Coordinates of C-alpha atoms in Angstrom, one line a residue:
M1 CA 75.5 120.2 152.9
S2 CA 76.3 124.1 153.0
R3 CA 80.1 123.4 152.8
C4 CA 79.3 120.9 149.7
S5 CA 77.2 123.8 148.3
A6 CA 80.1 126.3 148.8
V7 CA 82.7 124.1 147.5
G8 CA 80.7 123.3 144.4
R9 CA 79.8 127.0 144.0
V10 CA 83.7 127.6 143.9
L11 CA 84.4 124.9 141.6
R12 CA 81.7 126.0 139.1
L13 CA 82.9 129.5 139.3
I14 CA 86.3 128.2 138.4
L15 CA 85.8 125.2 136.3
I16 CA 82.6 125.7 134.2
T17 CA 81.6 129.4 134.4
P18 CA 84.2 130.7 132.0
L19 CA 83.3 128.1 129.4
S20 CA 79.7 127.9 129.9
G21 CA 78.5 130.1 127.1
L22 CA 79.5 127.6 124.6
N23 CA 76.3 125.8 124.9
S24 CA 74.3 128.9 124.0
N25 CA 73.7 127.8 120.4
P26 CA 74.7 124.4 118.9
V27 CA 74.4 125.8 115.3
L28 CA 77.5 127.8 114.0
F29 CA 76.2 128.5 110.6
K30 CA 73.0 127.8 109.0
G31 CA 72.1 127.7 105.2
R32 CA 69.3 126.6 103.2
S33 CA 70.0 123.1 102.9
F34 CA 72.7 122.4 105.4
Q35 CA 73.9 123.7 108.5
I36 CA 77.1 123.5 110.5
V37 CA 77.2 122.7 114.2
R38 CA 79.9 123.9 116.7
Y39 CA 80.8 120.4 117.4
G40 CA 82.3 120.0 114.0
V41 CA 85.0 122.7 115.2
F42 CA 85.8 121.0 118.4
A43 CA 85.9 117.6 116.3
A44 CA 88.6 119.3 114.1
M45 CA 90.5 120.4 117.0
N46 CA 90.5 117.2 118.4
T47 CA 91.7 115.4 115.5
F48 CA 94.6 118.0 115.3
L49 CA 95.6 117.5 118.6
T50 CA 95.2 113.6 118.4
A51 CA 97.4 113.5 115.2
S52 CA 100.1 115.9 115.8
M53 CA 100.7 114.6 119.3
L54 CA 100.7 111.2 117.9
L55 CA 103.3 112.4 115.1
F56 CA 105.2 114.4 117.7
Y57 CA 105.5 111.4 120.4
L58 CA 106.9 109.0 117.7
H59 CA 109.5 111.9 116.6
T60 CA 110.9 112.1 120.1
K61 CA 111.2 108.2 120.1
G62 CA 113.3 108.5 116.8
H63 CA 110.3 106.8 114.6
G64 CA 108.7 108.4 111.5
F65 CA 106.6 107.0 108.5
K66 CA 108.0 106.0 105.3
A67 CA 104.8 106.3 103.6
S68 CA 103.2 109.7 103.2
L69 CA 101.5 111.3 106.1
F70 CA 98.6 112.1 103.8
L71 CA 98.3 108.2 103.5
V72 CA 98.8 107.2 107.1
L73 CA 96.6 109.9 108.6
G74 CA 94.0 109.6 106.0
F75 CA 93.7 105.8 106.8
C76 CA 93.6 106.3 110.6
W77 CA 90.9 108.9 110.2
A78 CA 88.9 106.5 108.2
G79 CA 89.1 103.8 110.6
G80 CA 87.9 106.2 113.2
A81 CA 84.9 107.3 111.1
V82 CA 83.8 103.5 110.3
G83 CA 84.6 102.8 113.7
V84 CA 81.9 105.4 115.1
K85 CA 79.7 104.4 112.5
L86 CA 79.7 100.6 112.8
F87 CA 79.4 101.2 116.5
H88 CA 76.1 103.1 115.9
V89 CA 74.9 99.8 114.0
A90 CA 75.8 97.8 117.0
A91 CA 73.9 100.2 119.4
L92 CA 70.8 100.2 117.4
G93 CA 71.0 96.4 116.8
R94 CA 68.1 94.5 114.8
V95 CA 66.4 98.2 114.8
F96 CA 69.1 99.5 112.3
F97 CA 68.0 97.2 109.8
K98 CA 64.7 98.4 109.7
D99 CA 65.4 101.4 108.1
V100 CA 69.3 101.5 107.0
K101 CA 69.0 104.6 105.1
A102 CA 67.7 106.6 107.9
H103 CA 69.9 105.0 110.5
M104 CA 73.1 105.4 108.1
N105 CA 72.0 109.2 107.8
Q106 CA 72.1 109.9 111.6
T107 CA 75.0 111.9 113.0
A108 CA 75.2 109.6 116.1
M109 CA 78.9 109.4 117.0
Y110 CA 80.2 107.1 119.6
S111 CA 83.9 107.9 120.9
Q112 CA 84.5 104.4 122.1
G113 CA 83.7 103.1 118.3
G114 CA 86.2 105.7 116.9
I115 CA 88.9 104.6 119.4
L116 CA 88.6 100.8 118.3
G117 CA 88.6 102.0 114.8
I118 CA 91.8 104.1 115.1
F119 CA 93.4 101.3 117.2
C120 CA 92.6 98.9 114.4
S121 CA 94.2 101.2 112.0
L122 CA 97.2 101.9 114.1
V123 CA 98.1 98.2 114.4
I124 CA 98.1 97.8 110.5
V125 CA 100.0 101.0 110.1
G126 CA 102.6 99.8 113.1
L127 CA 103.1 96.4 111.2
V128 CA 103.4 97.9 107.8
E129 CA 105.7 100.5 108.7
N130 CA 107.9 98.3 111.3
I131 CA 107.2 100.5 113.9
P132 CA 107.0 99.0 117.3
L133 CA 103.2 98.7 118.4
S134 CA 103.9 99.6 121.9
I135 CA 105.4 102.9 120.7
I136 CA 102.7 103.7 118.2
L137 CA 100.0 102.8 120.8
D138 CA 101.5 104.9 123.7
G139 CA 101.7 107.8 121.1
S140 CA 98.0 107.3 120.2
A141 CA 96.9 107.4 123.8
F142 CA 99.1 110.4 124.7
G143 CA 97.2 112.4 121.9
A144 CA 93.7 111.0 122.3
V145 CA 93.3 112.1 126.0
L146 CA 94.1 115.8 124.7
G147 CA 92.1 115.6 121.9
L148 CA 89.0 114.1 123.8
A149 CA 89.3 116.9 126.1
C150 CA 88.6 119.4 123.5
G151 CA 85.9 117.0 122.0
R152 CA 84.1 116.8 125.1
L153 CA 83.5 120.5 125.1
G154 CA 82.0 120.0 121.7
C155 CA 79.6 117.5 123.3
Y156 CA 78.7 120.4 125.7
S157 CA 78.2 123.0 122.9
Y158 CA 76.1 120.4 121.1
G159 CA 74.1 119.2 124.0
C160 CA 75.2 115.5 123.9
C161 CA 76.5 113.1 126.4
F162 CA 74.5 115.4 129.1
G163 CA 73.9 114.5 132.8
K164 CA 71.2 113.8 134.7
P165 CA 69.4 116.6 136.8
T166 CA 71.0 117.5 140.0
T167 CA 70.5 119.8 142.8
C168 CA 74.1 120.2 143.4
A169 CA 75.5 123.9 142.8
L170 CA 78.2 122.4 140.4
S171 CA 76.0 122.1 137.4
V172 CA 74.8 123.3 134.0
T173 CA 71.8 124.4 132.2
Y174 CA 70.5 124.6 128.6
T175 CA 68.1 127.0 126.9
H176 CA 68.5 126.9 123.2
P177 CA 65.9 124.6 121.9
A178 CA 68.1 123.0 119.4
S179 CA 70.6 121.7 121.8
K180 CA 70.1 117.8 121.7
V181 CA 69.2 117.5 125.2
L182 CA 66.2 119.8 124.8
R183 CA 65.3 117.9 121.4
L184 CA 65.3 114.8 123.6
V185 CA 64.0 116.1 126.8
P186 CA 62.4 119.5 126.4
D187 CA 61.1 119.7 129.7
W188 CA 64.9 120.0 131.1
K189 CA 65.1 123.8 129.9
D190 CA 67.0 125.6 132.7
S191 CA 67.2 122.6 134.9
P192 CA 70.4 122.3 136.5
L193 CA 72.5 119.1 135.2
F194 CA 75.3 117.2 136.0
P195 CA 78.1 118.8 133.9
T196 CA 79.2 115.3 132.6
Q197 CA 81.0 116.8 129.5
F198 CA 83.3 119.2 131.8
Y199 CA 83.9 115.9 134.0
A200 CA 85.1 114.2 130.9
C201 CA 87.0 116.9 129.9
Y202 CA 89.1 117.7 132.8
A203 CA 89.5 114.0 133.5
N204 CA 91.1 113.7 130.0
L205 CA 93.3 116.8 130.7
F206 CA 94.2 115.1 133.7
L207 CA 95.0 111.8 132.0
F208 CA 97.3 114.0 129.4
V209 CA 99.3 115.5 132.2
L210 CA 99.7 112.1 133.9
F211 CA 100.7 110.5 130.8
A212 CA 103.3 113.1 130.2
V213 CA 104.9 112.7 133.4
V214 CA 105.0 108.9 133.3
A215 CA 106.4 108.9 129.6
R216 CA 109.1 111.3 130.7
A217 CA 110.0 109.7 134.4
F218 CA 109.2 106.2 133.2
P219 CA 110.1 105.8 129.5
F220 CA 109.1 102.2 129.1
D221 CA 107.1 101.3 126.0
G222 CA 103.6 100.2 126.7
L223 CA 103.0 101.7 130.1
V224 CA 101.2 104.7 128.8
T225 CA 98.8 102.5 126.4
L226 CA 98.1 100.2 129.5
L227 CA 97.2 103.1 131.8
F228 CA 94.9 104.5 128.9
V229 CA 92.9 101.3 128.5
V230 CA 92.8 100.9 132.4
L231 CA 92.0 104.5 133.5
Y232 CA 90.0 106.1 130.6
N233 CA 87.6 102.7 130.5
G234 CA 87.6 103.1 134.6
F235 CA 86.4 106.7 134.2
R236 CA 83.9 105.8 131.4
I237 CA 82.1 103.3 134.0
I238 CA 82.3 105.9 136.8
I239 CA 80.8 108.9 134.9
E240 CA 77.7 106.7 133.2
K241 CA 76.3 106.9 137.0
Y242 CA 75.8 110.8 136.2
R243 CA 74.9 110.5 132.6
Y244 CA 71.3 110.2 131.1
R245 CA 70.5 107.0 130.1
S246 CA 69.2 107.0 126.7
P247 CA 67.9 103.8 124.7
G248 CA 70.9 101.8 123.5
P249 CA 73.9 99.9 125.0
D250 CA 75.2 100.2 128.9
F251 CA 78.1 102.2 128.1
R252 CA 79.5 100.8 131.5
K253 CA 79.4 97.3 130.4
T254 CA 80.8 98.4 127.0
A255 CA 83.6 100.1 128.7
L256 CA 84.4 97.1 130.8
G257 CA 84.2 94.8 127.8
I258 CA 86.5 97.0 125.7
G259 CA 89.0 97.5 128.6
V260 CA 89.2 93.6 129.0
V261 CA 89.5 92.9 125.3
L262 CA 92.0 95.2 124.5
L263 CA 94.1 94.1 127.5
L264 CA 93.7 90.5 126.3
L265 CA 94.9 91.6 123.1
I266 CA 97.7 94.0 123.7
V267 CA 99.5 92.6 126.7
P268 CA 100.0 88.9 125.3
Y269 CA 101.2 90.6 122.1
L270 CA 103.8 92.8 123.7
A271 CA 105.1 90.1 126.0
L272 CA 105.4 87.6 123.1
T273 CA 107.2 90.1 121.0
R274 CA 109.2 91.4 123.8
Q275 CA 108.2 95.2 123.4
I276 CA 106.4 95.6 127.0
F277 CA 108.3 97.6 129.1
R278 CA 111.0 98.1 127.1
H279 CA 113.5 101.1 127.8
T280 CA 113.3 103.4 124.9
P281 CA 114.9 106.9 125.8
F282 CA 113.8 110.0 123.9
R283 CA 115.9 111.3 121.2
Y284 CA 114.3 114.8 121.0
P285 CA 112.8 116.5 124.0
M286 CA 109.3 115.9 124.7
S287 CA 108.4 119.7 125.7
I288 CA 105.8 122.3 124.6
R289 CA 109.0 124.0 122.7
G290 CA 109.8 120.8 120.9
Y291 CA 106.2 120.2 119.9
L292 CA 106.0 123.7 118.4
D293 CA 109.4 123.2 116.6
F294 CA 108.1 119.9 115.1
L295 CA 105.1 121.4 114.0
A296 CA 106.9 124.2 112.1
S297 CA 109.3 121.8 110.6
G298 CA 107.9 122.1 107.3
P299 CA 104.5 121.6 105.3
A300 CA 105.0 117.8 104.9
V301 CA 104.2 117.6 108.6
L302 CA 101.3 120.6 109.2
V303 CA 99.3 120.1 105.9
P304 CA 98.2 116.5 106.5
I305 CA 97.2 117.0 110.0
L306 CA 95.3 120.3 108.8
L307 CA 93.7 118.1 105.9
V308 CA 92.3 115.2 108.3
S309 CA 91.1 117.8 110.7
F310 CA 89.1 119.7 108.2
A311 CA 87.7 116.3 107.1
S312 CA 86.6 115.9 110.8
L313 CA 84.8 119.3 110.5
L314 CA 83.0 118.2 107.6
F315 CA 82.1 114.9 108.9
Y316 CA 81.0 115.6 112.3
G317 CA 80.1 119.2 111.8
V318 CA 77.8 119.4 108.6
H319 CA 74.0 118.4 109.3
G320 CA 71.3 118.7 106.8
K321 CA 68.2 120.9 107.1
K322 CA 67.4 118.9 110.4
L323 CA 69.9 118.4 113.1
G324 CA 71.1 115.0 113.5
E325 CA 71.1 114.0 110.1
H326 CA 74.1 114.1 107.7
L327 CA 71.9 114.6 104.5
D328 CA 68.6 116.1 103.6
Y329 CA 66.2 114.1 101.8
S330 CA 63.4 116.4 101.4

């Protein structure tokens, strides 16, 4: 037990303490009729990393979009926004229809819904642009895990997706009453909780590194996508053991269902179109230098990415007078 506690303290010192102050106050700016939460900044960073990595990955494979990036990224962003809202409707079930206006005004966001929404958008974009689905999904998976790593820090700052109480040294605490965890469970102030947001952050960073290594060492189209579907949803199943169980869907079953459905959709399609595990070498270096050079290639690339990132800042970050609501109806 003492060894476990010692290891936990060391890991906490290295992995959590440097970022622990992010949850000091979920609100970045508070005005008379609205407020901006810090989560919105992390959501914008999530969008920037996801979109830029997707475009960069396609670039390294020799693909680009004929349509304007404003249109392509805007369409994908809209798919993600619709996805998180539709998932909220599905999570509430019949309760949603008892007060549609109030429930639509809630800022509840589900990453799984966003992933499904963007997936649908990318399928359409790939078919219209005649880009192999295996490559465009590989690029989105590659960017998504890096973006989600940043997004989970936003969850920590806002106080959502939090863990159960624990006696382990590897823990986090919340003190600000506006944090979502304390709005839901006020008695947990200063209580050590499983740092599930950090678990998710570092798991996604690990997946990003893994995907980068796999993509460079084994450049077979569709491999990164399959790894994402299995490993990301597998992690979601495991992490739910440590997360606070709020009213709503069982996210373990949801993750399992999403993983199975995506595999049943993706694998047969890629097999029938002979795209799965097709060897497509990189035409341009997939490196940090190559990524930075790509971003600096001109405003036609950077400006659309910044625009959808700003849209995420507004959509995820702006609340009304009351936290948890988009607009103030009072």
